[in-house]
């Protein structure tokens, strides 16, 4: 016993205490750096939330720009004041009301009309000449589709901002109004709370030149700190001050957050002496108990481990211990009981239960599959279509018919294989629905130069490609976008091509997408690393290769600003081999 205690003191206790002291002294700076780095991540996450708030507030402009009644009103399309008032009450005022629900930080919104002969509705519309000349000058150079954030108050604890963006006529050829969104302090209050700016932490907004923004306080930044900030360092510790910064691109300023090291580690340093004394006392006391406990526990664990080594498929006997044995009700006893229960369960599964459960699960799955009969959905959509036709509402009838066809195709249990003609018909219904929404901004054509009714293919092989063209092509730009679906024969192979005239893909993004298509495992790793998802495109590519075999592939081509093309090349003979 004396040798064990002496060896424990010389080999474990004294080295641990000595190393702990040296480690604490040497890693204090590292702990501070890690804390500063974590503060930077919190600040960047808070800025990401702020950017989301900015985008949500800016979405009010889209609601107004694509309200035809508001556009007609500002464009002077109503000849009579009564028509203007009626359109305002019926169609325009609800947009104002809905806009206030976009974000609680919106304090008010106004529209400054450019045409003085348009009837003025007080409280909602005003002439552009009523806007302050300095503000008008700052907004004069705005291009279509862009806006600007300006600070309203030069003083106060939290900035209050105004957002300005022009409204255009239906052809986007003439400015007809200037939207003004005024925010309250709630916007930056949420931002500061998310960034942890409270108590002894201070924030300052600086321009690109390092000067306080619109009367902001400098937060105690001296010349050395300003120099390091202007040099591009995002976070650092200057003497006893922690400094973090993030660039607010929407405002063209930098947010600098400062705090003191003492505030961070105040409670730790205050109780350091007491903590060390308590740890030493506990270590000495627990060390004395360790030996006594180890000698009894180790024997029981070794006996259980020996029994485990003797287990075989034909020898699943339980480890027997008496119920009145010492320690039968402690943690090791509970472990032994659990082990015995596991052995018994394994024996049951190997001999009887496993096969029976597999049969039961298969039967339950088939019963559940048979219960999923979405006839109610189909009948409801058909009822809507019939009512719309009886009311001579052609658009509602058409969209109900198209949507019903999509649902029948999506929920059908006919298998994973279909013909290309059915796929093309389904994406035509899908495009008709989006065309009803986007109107003249979306056109499409289908050019089948081969007999698509004889080409077998997996179900839903075209819909993800067409959806990408709509979401990333038509919906992401204000210009008209044309989508073309083509089926032809090129160089002895069947080729299916989906192309659009949207914004296209940036070269670096295109390179990454092609890498994902070439190596799906790299795509999965990329999603786990940065959250970026290319599942639809990669899924179609893998299904093409699996269904049509070697020599079949999916090729992605795009030019930024001109459009994107996705081509499915099927090996010769593979399209009719199913």
Coordinates of C-alpha atoms in Angstrom, one line a residue:
X1 CA 0.0 0.0 0.0
X2 CA 2.8 2.4 0.9
X3 CA 4.6 1.7 -2.4
X4 CA 1.4 2.3 -4.4
X5 CA 0.8 5.6 -2.7
X6 CA 4.4 6.7 -3.0
X7 CA 4.5 5.7 -6.7
X8 CA 1.2 7.5 -7.3
X9 CA 2.5 10.7 -5.7
X10 CA 5.8 10.6 -7.6
X11 CA 4.5 9.4 -11.0
X12 CA 1.1 11.0 -11.2
X13 CA 0.2 13.5 -8.5
X14 CA 3.3 15.8 -8.5
X15 CA 3.8 15.7 -12.3
X16 CA 0.1 16.5 -12.9
X17 CA 0.2 19.5 -10.5
X18 CA 3.4 20.8 -11.9
X19 CA 2.3 20.3 -15.5
X20 CA -1.0 21.9 -14.7
X21 CA 0.6 25.0 -13.4
X22 CA 2.9 25.4 -16.4
X23 CA 0.2 24.6 -18.8
X24 CA -2.1 27.2 -17.2
X25 CA 0.7 29.8 -17.4
X26 CA 1.6 29.0 -21.1
X27 CA -2.0 28.6 -22.4
X28 CA -3.6 31.7 -20.9
X29 CA -3.0 33.6 -24.1
X30 CA -4.3 30.8 -26.2
X31 CA -7.5 30.7 -24.2
X32 CA -8.0 34.4 -24.8
X33 CA -7.3 34.0 -28.5
X34 CA -9.9 31.2 -28.7
X35 CA -12.4 33.4 -26.9
X36 CA -11.8 36.3 -29.3
X37 CA -12.1 33.9 -32.2
X38 CA -15.4 32.6 -30.9
X39 CA -16.6 36.2 -30.4
X40 CA -15.8 36.8 -34.1
X41 CA -17.9 33.8 -35.2
X42 CA -20.8 35.1 -33.0
X43 CA -20.4 38.5 -34.6
X44 CA -20.3 37.1 -38.1
X45 CA -23.4 35.0 -37.4
X46 CA -25.2 38.0 -36.0
X47 CA -24.3 39.9 -39.2
X48 CA -25.7 37.0 -41.3
X49 CA -29.0 37.4 -39.4
X50 CA -28.9 41.1 -40.1
X51 CA -28.4 40.5 -43.8
X52 CA -31.5 38.3 -43.7
X53 CA -33.4 41.1 -42.0
X54 CA -32.2 43.5 -44.7
X55 CA -33.3 41.1 -47.4
X56 CA -36.7 40.6 -45.7
X57 CA -37.3 44.4 -45.5
X58 CA -36.1 44.9 -49.1
X59 CA -38.6 42.3 -50.3
X60 CA -41.3 44.9 -49.7
X61 CA -40.1 46.6 -52.9
X62 CA -40.8 43.5 -54.9
X63 CA -44.3 43.3 -53.5
X64 CA -45.0 46.8 -54.6
X65 CA -43.1 46.6 -58.0
X66 CA -45.2 43.6 -59.0
X67 CA -48.5 45.0 -57.9
X68 CA -50.1 46.0 -61.3
X69 CA -52.6 48.4 -59.6
X70 CA -49.9 50.3 -57.8
X71 CA -47.8 50.5 -60.9
X72 CA -50.8 51.7 -63.0
X73 CA -51.6 54.3 -60.3
X74 CA -48.1 55.7 -60.2
X75 CA -47.9 55.6 -64.0
X76 CA -51.0 57.8 -64.3
X77 CA -53.2 55.1 -65.9
X78 CA -56.3 56.2 -64.0
X79 CA -58.0 59.2 -65.6
X80 CA -60.4 59.8 -62.8
X81 CA -59.8 60.4 -59.1
X82 CA -62.5 57.9 -58.2
X83 CA -60.7 55.2 -60.1
X84 CA -57.5 56.0 -58.2
X85 CA -59.2 55.9 -54.8
X86 CA -61.0 52.7 -55.6
X87 CA -57.8 51.0 -56.8
X88 CA -56.0 52.2 -53.7
X89 CA -58.6 51.0 -51.3
X90 CA -59.2 47.7 -53.0
X91 CA -55.8 46.6 -54.2
X92 CA -53.0 49.0 -53.0
X93 CA -53.8 49.6 -49.3
X94 CA -53.7 45.8 -48.5
X95 CA -50.1 45.8 -49.9
X96 CA -49.2 48.6 -47.5
X97 CA -50.8 46.7 -44.6
X98 CA -49.1 43.4 -45.6
X99 CA -45.7 45.2 -45.9
X100 CA -45.8 46.1 -42.2
X101 CA -45.8 42.4 -41.3
X102 CA -42.6 41.7 -43.3
X103 CA -40.5 42.8 -40.3
X104 CA -41.4 44.4 -36.9
X105 CA -38.4 46.7 -37.5
X106 CA -40.4 48.6 -40.3
X107 CA -41.6 51.8 -38.7
X108 CA -43.2 53.3 -41.8
X109 CA -43.2 53.3 -45.6
X110 CA -43.9 55.9 -48.2
X111 CA -43.8 56.3 -51.9
X112 CA -42.6 59.5 -53.6
X113 CA -44.3 59.7 -57.0
X114 CA -42.4 61.2 -59.9
X115 CA -45.5 62.3 -61.9
X116 CA -47.0 65.4 -60.3
X117 CA -50.4 65.0 -62.2
X118 CA -51.1 61.6 -60.4
X119 CA -53.8 62.1 -57.8
X120 CA -52.2 62.4 -54.3
X121 CA -53.4 60.2 -51.4
X122 CA -52.1 61.9 -48.3
X123 CA -50.2 59.7 -45.8
X124 CA -49.2 57.2 -48.5
X125 CA -48.0 59.1 -51.5
X126 CA -46.1 62.4 -51.9
X127 CA -44.4 64.2 -54.7
X128 CA -40.7 63.4 -55.3
X129 CA -40.0 67.1 -54.9
X130 CA -41.0 66.8 -51.2
X131 CA -37.9 64.6 -50.5
X132 CA -34.9 66.4 -49.0
X133 CA -32.5 67.5 -51.8
X134 CA -29.5 65.7 -50.2
X135 CA -31.4 62.4 -50.0
X136 CA -32.7 62.9 -53.5
X137 CA -29.1 63.4 -54.7
X138 CA -28.0 60.2 -53.0
X139 CA -30.7 58.2 -54.6
X140 CA -30.5 59.7 -58.1
X141 CA -27.9 57.3 -59.4
X142 CA -29.6 54.1 -58.3
X143 CA -30.0 51.5 -61.1
X144 CA -33.0 49.3 -61.6
X145 CA -33.1 46.5 -59.1
X146 CA -30.8 48.2 -56.6
X147 CA -31.5 50.2 -53.5
X148 CA -29.5 52.1 -50.9
X149 CA -29.6 52.1 -47.1
X150 CA -29.1 55.5 -45.5
X151 CA -28.9 56.5 -41.8
X152 CA -31.6 58.7 -40.6
X153 CA -30.4 59.6 -37.1
X154 CA -26.9 60.9 -36.5
X155 CA -27.3 60.5 -32.7
X156 CA -28.7 57.9 -30.4
X157 CA -27.6 54.5 -29.0
X158 CA -28.9 52.5 -32.0
X159 CA -28.9 53.6 -35.7
X160 CA -32.2 54.1 -37.5
X161 CA -32.1 53.5 -41.2
X162 CA -34.0 54.4 -44.3
X163 CA -34.1 52.2 -47.4
X164 CA -34.7 53.8 -50.9
X165 CA -35.4 52.0 -54.2
X166 CA -37.1 53.2 -57.3
X167 CA -40.3 51.8 -58.7
X168 CA -40.6 51.4 -62.5
X169 CA -43.4 51.1 -65.0
X170 CA -44.5 47.7 -66.3
X171 CA -41.8 47.8 -69.1
X172 CA -39.0 49.0 -66.7
X173 CA -38.3 52.0 -68.9
X174 CA -39.4 54.8 -66.7
X175 CA -39.1 55.7 -63.0
X176 CA -42.6 56.3 -61.5
X177 CA -41.9 56.4 -57.8
X178 CA -39.3 56.1 -55.0
X179 CA -40.0 53.7 -52.2
X180 CA -38.9 54.8 -48.7
X181 CA -38.8 52.3 -45.9
X182 CA -38.1 53.7 -42.4
X183 CA -36.8 51.3 -39.7
X184 CA -36.8 51.8 -36.0
X185 CA -34.2 50.8 -33.5
X186 CA -35.5 47.2 -33.3
X187 CA -33.4 46.3 -36.3
X188 CA -30.0 47.1 -34.7
X189 CA -31.3 46.1 -31.3
X190 CA -31.7 42.5 -32.5
X191 CA -28.3 42.7 -34.2
X192 CA -26.5 43.9 -31.1
X193 CA -28.2 41.3 -28.9
X194 CA -27.2 38.5 -31.2
X195 CA -23.7 39.8 -31.3
X196 CA -23.5 39.9 -27.5
X197 CA -23.0 43.7 -27.3
X198 CA -24.2 44.4 -23.8
X199 CA -22.8 45.2 -20.4
X200 CA -19.1 46.1 -20.7
X201 CA -19.0 45.4 -24.4
X202 CA -19.1 48.5 -26.6
X203 CA -19.8 48.9 -30.4
X204 CA -18.8 51.6 -32.8
X205 CA -19.6 52.1 -36.5
X206 CA -16.7 53.4 -38.6
X207 CA -16.3 54.4 -42.2
X208 CA -13.8 52.8 -44.6
X209 CA -11.4 55.6 -43.6
X210 CA -11.7 54.6 -39.9
X211 CA -13.7 57.7 -38.9
X212 CA -16.9 57.5 -36.8
X213 CA -20.0 57.0 -38.9
X214 CA -22.5 59.9 -38.7
X215 CA -21.6 61.0 -35.2
X216 CA -20.9 57.5 -33.7
X217 CA -18.7 57.2 -30.7
X218 CA -15.2 55.8 -31.2
X219 CA -15.6 53.2 -28.4
X220 CA -12.2 54.2 -27.0
X221 CA -10.2 53.1 -30.0
X222 CA -6.7 54.6 -29.9
X223 CA -4.3 55.1 -32.8
X224 CA -2.7 51.6 -32.5
X225 CA -6.1 49.9 -32.7
X226 CA -7.2 52.0 -35.6
X227 CA -4.0 51.1 -37.5
X228 CA -4.6 47.4 -36.9
X229 CA -8.2 47.7 -37.9
X230 CA -7.4 49.5 -41.1
X231 CA -4.8 46.8 -41.9
X232 CA -7.6 44.2 -42.2
X233 CA -7.3 42.3 -38.9
X234 CA -10.8 41.0 -38.0
X235 CA -10.0 40.3 -34.4
X236 CA -7.1 40.8 -32.0
X237 CA -6.1 41.7 -28.4
X238 CA -4.4 45.1 -27.9
X239 CA -3.0 45.1 -24.4
X240 CA -6.0 44.3 -22.3
X241 CA -8.7 45.2 -24.9
X242 CA -10.4 42.6 -27.1
X243 CA -11.3 44.0 -30.5
X244 CA -13.6 42.4 -33.1
X245 CA -14.8 43.9 -36.4
X246 CA -17.1 42.9 -39.3
X247 CA -17.8 44.8 -42.5
X248 CA -21.5 45.7 -43.1
X249 CA -21.5 45.8 -46.9
X250 CA -25.0 47.1 -47.2
X251 CA -24.1 50.2 -45.2
X252 CA -20.5 50.6 -46.4
X253 CA -19.3 50.8 -42.8
X254 CA -17.5 48.5 -40.3
X255 CA -18.8 47.5 -36.9
X256 CA -16.1 47.4 -34.2
X257 CA -16.8 45.7 -30.9
X258 CA -14.5 46.2 -27.9
X259 CA -14.3 44.7 -24.4
X260 CA -11.7 44.0 -21.7
X261 CA -9.9 40.8 -20.9
X262 CA -10.5 41.3 -17.2
X263 CA -14.2 41.3 -17.8
X264 CA -14.0 38.0 -19.6
X265 CA -11.9 36.1 -17.0
X266 CA -12.8 38.2 -13.9
X267 CA -14.6 35.4 -12.1
X268 CA -12.0 32.8 -13.0
X269 CA -9.1 34.9 -11.7
X270 CA -11.0 35.9 -8.6
X271 CA -11.5 32.3 -7.5
X272 CA -8.3 30.9 -8.9
X273 CA -6.6 30.4 -5.5
X274 CA -9.6 28.8 -3.9
X275 CA -10.1 26.6 -7.0
X276 CA -6.5 25.3 -6.9
X277 CA -6.7 24.6 -3.2
X278 CA -10.0 22.7 -3.6
X279 CA -8.6 20.6 -6.5
X280 CA -5.5 19.7 -4.6
X281 CA -7.6 18.6 -1.6
X282 CA -9.9 16.6 -3.7
X283 CA -7.1 15.0 -5.6
X284 CA -5.4 13.9 -2.4
X285 CA -8.7 12.5 -0.9
X286 CA -9.9 10.8 -4.0
X287 CA -6.5 9.3 -4.6
X288 CA -6.7 7.5 -1.3
X289 CA -10.1 6.1 -2.2
X290 CA -9.0 5.1 -5.7
X291 CA -6.8 2.2 -4.6
X292 CA -9.4 0.7 -2.4
X293 CA -12.1 0.9 -5.0
X294 CA -9.9 -0.2 -7.8
X295 CA -8.9 -3.5 -6.1
X296 CA -12.6 -4.6 -5.7
X297 CA -14.0 -3.2 -9.0
X298 CA -11.3 -4.5 -11.2
X299 CA -11.7 -8.1 -10.1
X300 CA -15.4 -8.1 -11.0
X301 CA -14.9 -6.4 -14.3
X302 CA -12.1 -8.9 -15.2
X303 CA -14.4 -11.8 -14.4
X304 CA -17.1 -10.4 -16.6
X305 CA -14.7 -9.8 -19.4
X306 CA -13.4 -13.4 -19.2
X307 CA -17.0 -14.6 -19.6
X308 CA -17.5 -12.4 -22.7
X309 CA -14.4 -13.9 -24.3
X310 CA -15.8 -17.4 -24.0
X311 CA -19.0 -16.5 -25.8
X312 CA -19.8 -18.2 -29.2
X313 CA -22.8 -18.7 -31.4
X314 CA -23.5 -22.1 -29.8
X315 CA -22.6 -21.0 -26.3
X316 CA -24.8 -18.0 -25.2
X317 CA -24.9 -18.9 -21.5
X318 CA -25.5 -16.1 -19.1
X319 CA -23.1 -14.8 -16.5
X320 CA -24.5 -16.0 -13.2
X321 CA -24.0 -14.1 -9.9
X322 CA -25.9 -14.6 -6.7
X323 CA -28.6 -12.0 -5.9
X324 CA -27.1 -11.8 -2.4
X325 CA -23.5 -11.3 -3.6
X326 CA -21.7 -8.1 -2.6
X327 CA -22.3 -5.3 -5.1
X328 CA -25.1 -7.2 -6.9
X329 CA -27.2 -4.0 -6.9
X330 CA -24.5 -1.4 -7.8
X331 CA -23.5 -0.2 -11.2
X332 CA -21.5 -3.3 -12.1
X333 CA -24.4 -5.4 -11.0
X334 CA -26.7 -3.4 -13.2
X335 CA -24.2 -3.8 -16.1
X336 CA -24.1 -7.6 -15.5
X337 CA -27.9 -7.8 -15.5
X338 CA -28.1 -5.7 -18.7
X339 CA -25.4 -8.0 -20.3
X340 CA -27.4 -11.1 -19.4
X341 CA -30.6 -9.5 -20.8
X342 CA -28.7 -8.7 -24.0
X343 CA -27.4 -12.3 -24.3
X344 CA -31.0 -13.6 -23.8
X345 CA -32.3 -11.2 -26.4
X346 CA -29.6 -12.2 -28.9
X347 CA -30.5 -15.9 -28.4
X348 CA -34.1 -15.1 -29.1
X349 CA -33.3 -13.0 -32.2
X350 CA -31.0 -15.6 -33.7
X351 CA -33.5 -18.5 -33.3
X352 CA -37.0 -17.1 -33.6
X353 CA -37.8 -13.4 -33.3
X354 CA -35.6 -12.0 -36.1
X355 CA -37.2 -13.8 -38.9
X356 CA -40.7 -13.2 -37.6
X357 CA -40.1 -9.5 -37.2
X358 CA -38.9 -9.2 -40.8
X359 CA -42.1 -10.9 -42.0
X360 CA -44.2 -8.6 -39.9
X361 CA -42.4 -5.5 -41.1
X362 CA -42.8 -6.5 -44.7
X363 CA -46.5 -7.1 -44.1
X364 CA -47.0 -3.8 -42.3
X365 CA -45.2 -2.0 -45.1
X366 CA -47.5 -3.5 -47.7
X367 CA -50.6 -2.7 -45.7
X368 CA -49.4 0.9 -45.2
X369 CA -48.6 1.2 -48.9
X370 CA -52.1 0.0 -49.8
X371 CA -53.7 2.6 -47.5
X372 CA -52.1 5.5 -49.3
X373 CA -54.8 6.2 -51.8
X374 CA -54.8 9.9 -52.6
X375 CA -58.1 9.8 -54.4
X376 CA -59.5 12.6 -52.2
X377 CA -56.8 15.0 -53.4
X378 CA -57.5 14.1 -57.1
X379 CA -61.3 14.5 -56.6
X380 CA -60.9 17.8 -54.8
X381 CA -58.7 19.3 -57.6
X382 CA -61.2 18.0 -60.2
X383 CA -64.1 19.6 -58.3
X384 CA -62.2 22.9 -58.2
X385 CA -61.6 22.7 -62.0
X386 CA -65.3 22.0 -62.7
X387 CA -66.4 24.9 -60.5
X388 CA -63.9 27.2 -62.2
X389 CA -65.2 26.2 -65.7
X390 CA -68.8 26.6 -64.6
X391 CA -67.8 30.2 -63.4
X392 CA -66.0 30.8 -66.7
X393 CA -62.7 31.1 -64.8
X394 CA -60.3 29.7 -67.4
X395 CA -57.1 30.3 -65.5
X396 CA -58.2 28.6 -62.3
X397 CA -59.5 25.7 -64.3
X398 CA -56.3 25.3 -66.2
X399 CA -54.0 25.5 -63.2
X400 CA -56.2 23.0 -61.3
X401 CA -56.0 20.6 -64.3
X402 CA -52.2 21.0 -64.6
X403 CA -51.7 20.6 -60.8
X404 CA -53.9 17.5 -60.7
X405 CA -51.9 15.9 -63.5
X406 CA -48.7 16.7 -61.6
X407 CA -50.1 15.1 -58.4
X408 CA -51.2 12.0 -60.2
X409 CA -47.8 11.6 -61.8
X410 CA -46.0 12.3 -58.6
X411 CA -48.0 10.0 -56.3
X412 CA -48.5 7.2 -58.8
X413 CA -47.2 3.8 -57.7
X414 CA -46.5 2.5 -61.2
X415 CA -42.8 2.1 -60.6
X416 CA -39.7 4.2 -61.2
X417 CA -39.7 3.7 -65.0
X418 CA -41.7 5.7 -67.7
X419 CA -41.3 6.9 -71.2
X420 CA -39.8 10.3 -72.2
X421 CA -43.1 11.4 -73.7
X422 CA -44.7 11.2 -70.3
X423 CA -41.8 13.1 -68.7
X424 CA -42.0 15.9 -71.2
X425 CA -45.8 16.2 -70.8
X426 CA -45.3 16.4 -67.0
X427 CA -42.7 19.2 -67.2
X428 CA -45.0 21.0 -69.6
X429 CA -47.7 21.1 -66.9
X430 CA -45.0 22.2 -64.4
X431 CA -43.9 25.1 -66.7
X432 CA -47.5 26.1 -67.4
X433 CA -48.1 26.6 -63.7
X434 CA -45.0 28.8 -63.4
X435 CA -45.9 30.7 -66.6
X436 CA -49.2 31.6 -65.0
X437 CA -47.2 33.1 -62.1
X438 CA -44.4 34.8 -64.1
X439 CA -46.5 35.8 -67.1
X440 CA -44.4 37.3 -69.9
X441 CA -41.1 36.8 -68.0
X442 CA -41.2 33.1 -68.8
X443 CA -41.5 31.4 -72.2
X444 CA -40.7 27.9 -73.2
X445 CA -40.7 25.6 -76.1
X446 CA -40.5 21.8 -76.5
X447 CA -38.7 20.4 -79.6
X448 CA -38.9 16.6 -79.9
X449 CA -37.1 15.5 -83.1
X450 CA -37.3 11.8 -82.3
X451 CA -40.1 9.4 -81.2
X452 CA -40.1 10.1 -77.5
X453 CA -42.8 7.6 -76.8
X454 CA -40.3 4.8 -77.4
X455 CA -37.6 6.0 -75.1
X456 CA -37.7 4.5 -71.6
X457 CA -36.3 6.6 -68.8
X458 CA -36.5 7.0 -65.0
X459 CA -39.4 9.0 -63.6
X460 CA -38.7 12.6 -62.7
X461 CA -35.5 12.8 -64.7
X462 CA -36.4 16.2 -66.3
X463 CA -38.4 17.9 -63.6
X464 CA -35.3 18.8 -61.4
X465 CA -33.5 20.2 -64.4
X466 CA -36.5 22.4 -65.4
X467 CA -37.0 23.4 -61.8
X468 CA -33.4 24.7 -61.7
X469 CA -34.1 26.7 -64.9
X470 CA -37.2 28.3 -63.3
X471 CA -35.7 28.9 -59.8
X472 CA -32.2 30.0 -60.8
X473 CA -33.0 31.2 -64.3
X474 CA -36.4 32.9 -64.5
X475 CA -37.1 33.7 -60.8
X476 CA -33.6 35.1 -60.2
X477 CA -33.8 37.9 -62.8
X478 CA -36.3 40.5 -63.9
X479 CA -35.6 40.0 -67.6
X480 CA -37.6 37.6 -69.8
X481 CA -36.2 34.1 -69.7
X482 CA -36.8 31.4 -72.4
X483 CA -36.6 27.7 -71.5
X484 CA -36.0 25.2 -74.3
X485 CA -36.5 21.4 -74.0
X486 CA -35.0 19.4 -76.9
X487 CA -34.9 15.7 -77.7
X488 CA -32.8 14.7 -80.7
X489 CA -30.2 12.3 -82.0
X490 CA -26.6 13.5 -82.2
X491 CA -23.6 11.4 -83.3
X492 CA -25.6 8.2 -82.9
X493 CA -26.7 8.9 -79.4
X494 CA -30.0 10.2 -78.0
X495 CA -29.6 13.7 -76.5
X496 CA -32.0 15.4 -74.1
X497 CA -31.2 19.1 -73.5
X498 CA -32.8 21.6 -71.1
X499 CA -31.5 25.2 -71.6
X500 CA -32.5 28.6 -70.4
X501 CA -31.5 32.2 -71.1
X502 CA -31.2 33.2 -67.5
X503 CA -28.2 34.8 -65.7
X504 CA -26.0 31.7 -66.1
X505 CA -23.5 30.4 -63.5
X506 CA -20.3 32.1 -62.4
X507 CA -17.1 30.3 -63.5
X508 CA -16.0 29.2 -60.0
X509 CA -19.5 27.9 -59.2
X510 CA -19.7 26.1 -62.5
X511 CA -16.3 24.4 -61.8
X512 CA -17.5 23.3 -58.4
X513 CA -20.8 21.9 -59.9
X514 CA -18.9 19.9 -62.5
X515 CA -16.6 18.6 -59.8
X516 CA -19.7 17.4 -57.9
X517 CA -21.1 15.7 -61.0
X518 CA -17.7 13.9 -61.6
X519 CA -17.3 12.9 -57.9
X520 CA -20.6 12.6 -56.0
X521 CA -18.7 11.7 -52.8
X522 CA -17.0 15.1 -53.1
X523 CA -20.4 16.7 -53.3
X524 CA -21.5 15.0 -50.1
X525 CA -18.4 16.2 -48.4
X526 CA -19.0 19.7 -49.6
X527 CA -22.5 19.8 -48.2
X528 CA -21.3 18.7 -44.8
X529 CA -18.5 21.3 -44.9
X530 CA -20.3 24.5 -46.0
X531 CA -24.0 23.5 -46.2
X532 CA -24.2 24.1 -50.0
X533 CA -26.6 21.6 -51.7
X534 CA -26.5 20.3 -55.3
X535 CA -28.6 17.2 -54.5
X536 CA -31.0 17.5 -57.4
X537 CA -28.4 17.8 -60.2
X538 CA -26.2 15.1 -58.8
X539 CA -29.2 12.8 -58.2
X540 CA -30.2 13.1 -61.8
X541 CA -26.7 12.4 -63.0
X542 CA -26.3 9.3 -60.9
X543 CA -29.8 8.0 -62.0
X544 CA -28.8 8.5 -65.7
X545 CA -25.6 6.5 -65.3
X546 CA -27.4 3.8 -63.3
X547 CA -30.4 3.5 -65.6
X548 CA -28.7 3.8 -69.0
X549 CA -25.4 2.3 -68.1
X550 CA -21.8 3.1 -69.2
X551 CA -21.4 5.8 -71.9
X552 CA -24.4 7.8 -70.6
X553 CA -23.7 11.0 -68.8
X554 CA -25.1 14.4 -67.7
X555 CA -23.2 17.5 -69.0
X556 CA -23.5 21.0 -67.5
X557 CA -22.6 24.1 -69.6
X558 CA -23.2 27.7 -68.7
X559 CA -21.9 31.2 -69.5
X560 CA -22.4 33.9 -67.0
X561 CA -25.0 36.4 -68.1
X562 CA -26.1 34.3 -71.1
X563 CA -27.8 31.2 -69.7
X564 CA -27.3 27.5 -68.7
X565 CA -27.7 24.2 -70.6
X566 CA -27.9 20.7 -69.1
X567 CA -27.5 17.9 -71.5
X568 CA -28.3 14.2 -70.9
X569 CA -26.4 11.9 -73.4
X570 CA -27.7 8.4 -73.6
X571 CA -25.6 5.6 -74.9
X572 CA -26.7 4.1 -78.2
X573 CA -29.4 1.4 -77.7
X574 CA -29.7 2.0 -74.0
X575 CA -32.9 4.0 -74.3
X576 CA -34.8 1.0 -75.7
X577 CA -33.2 -1.8 -73.7
X578 CA -35.6 -1.7 -70.7

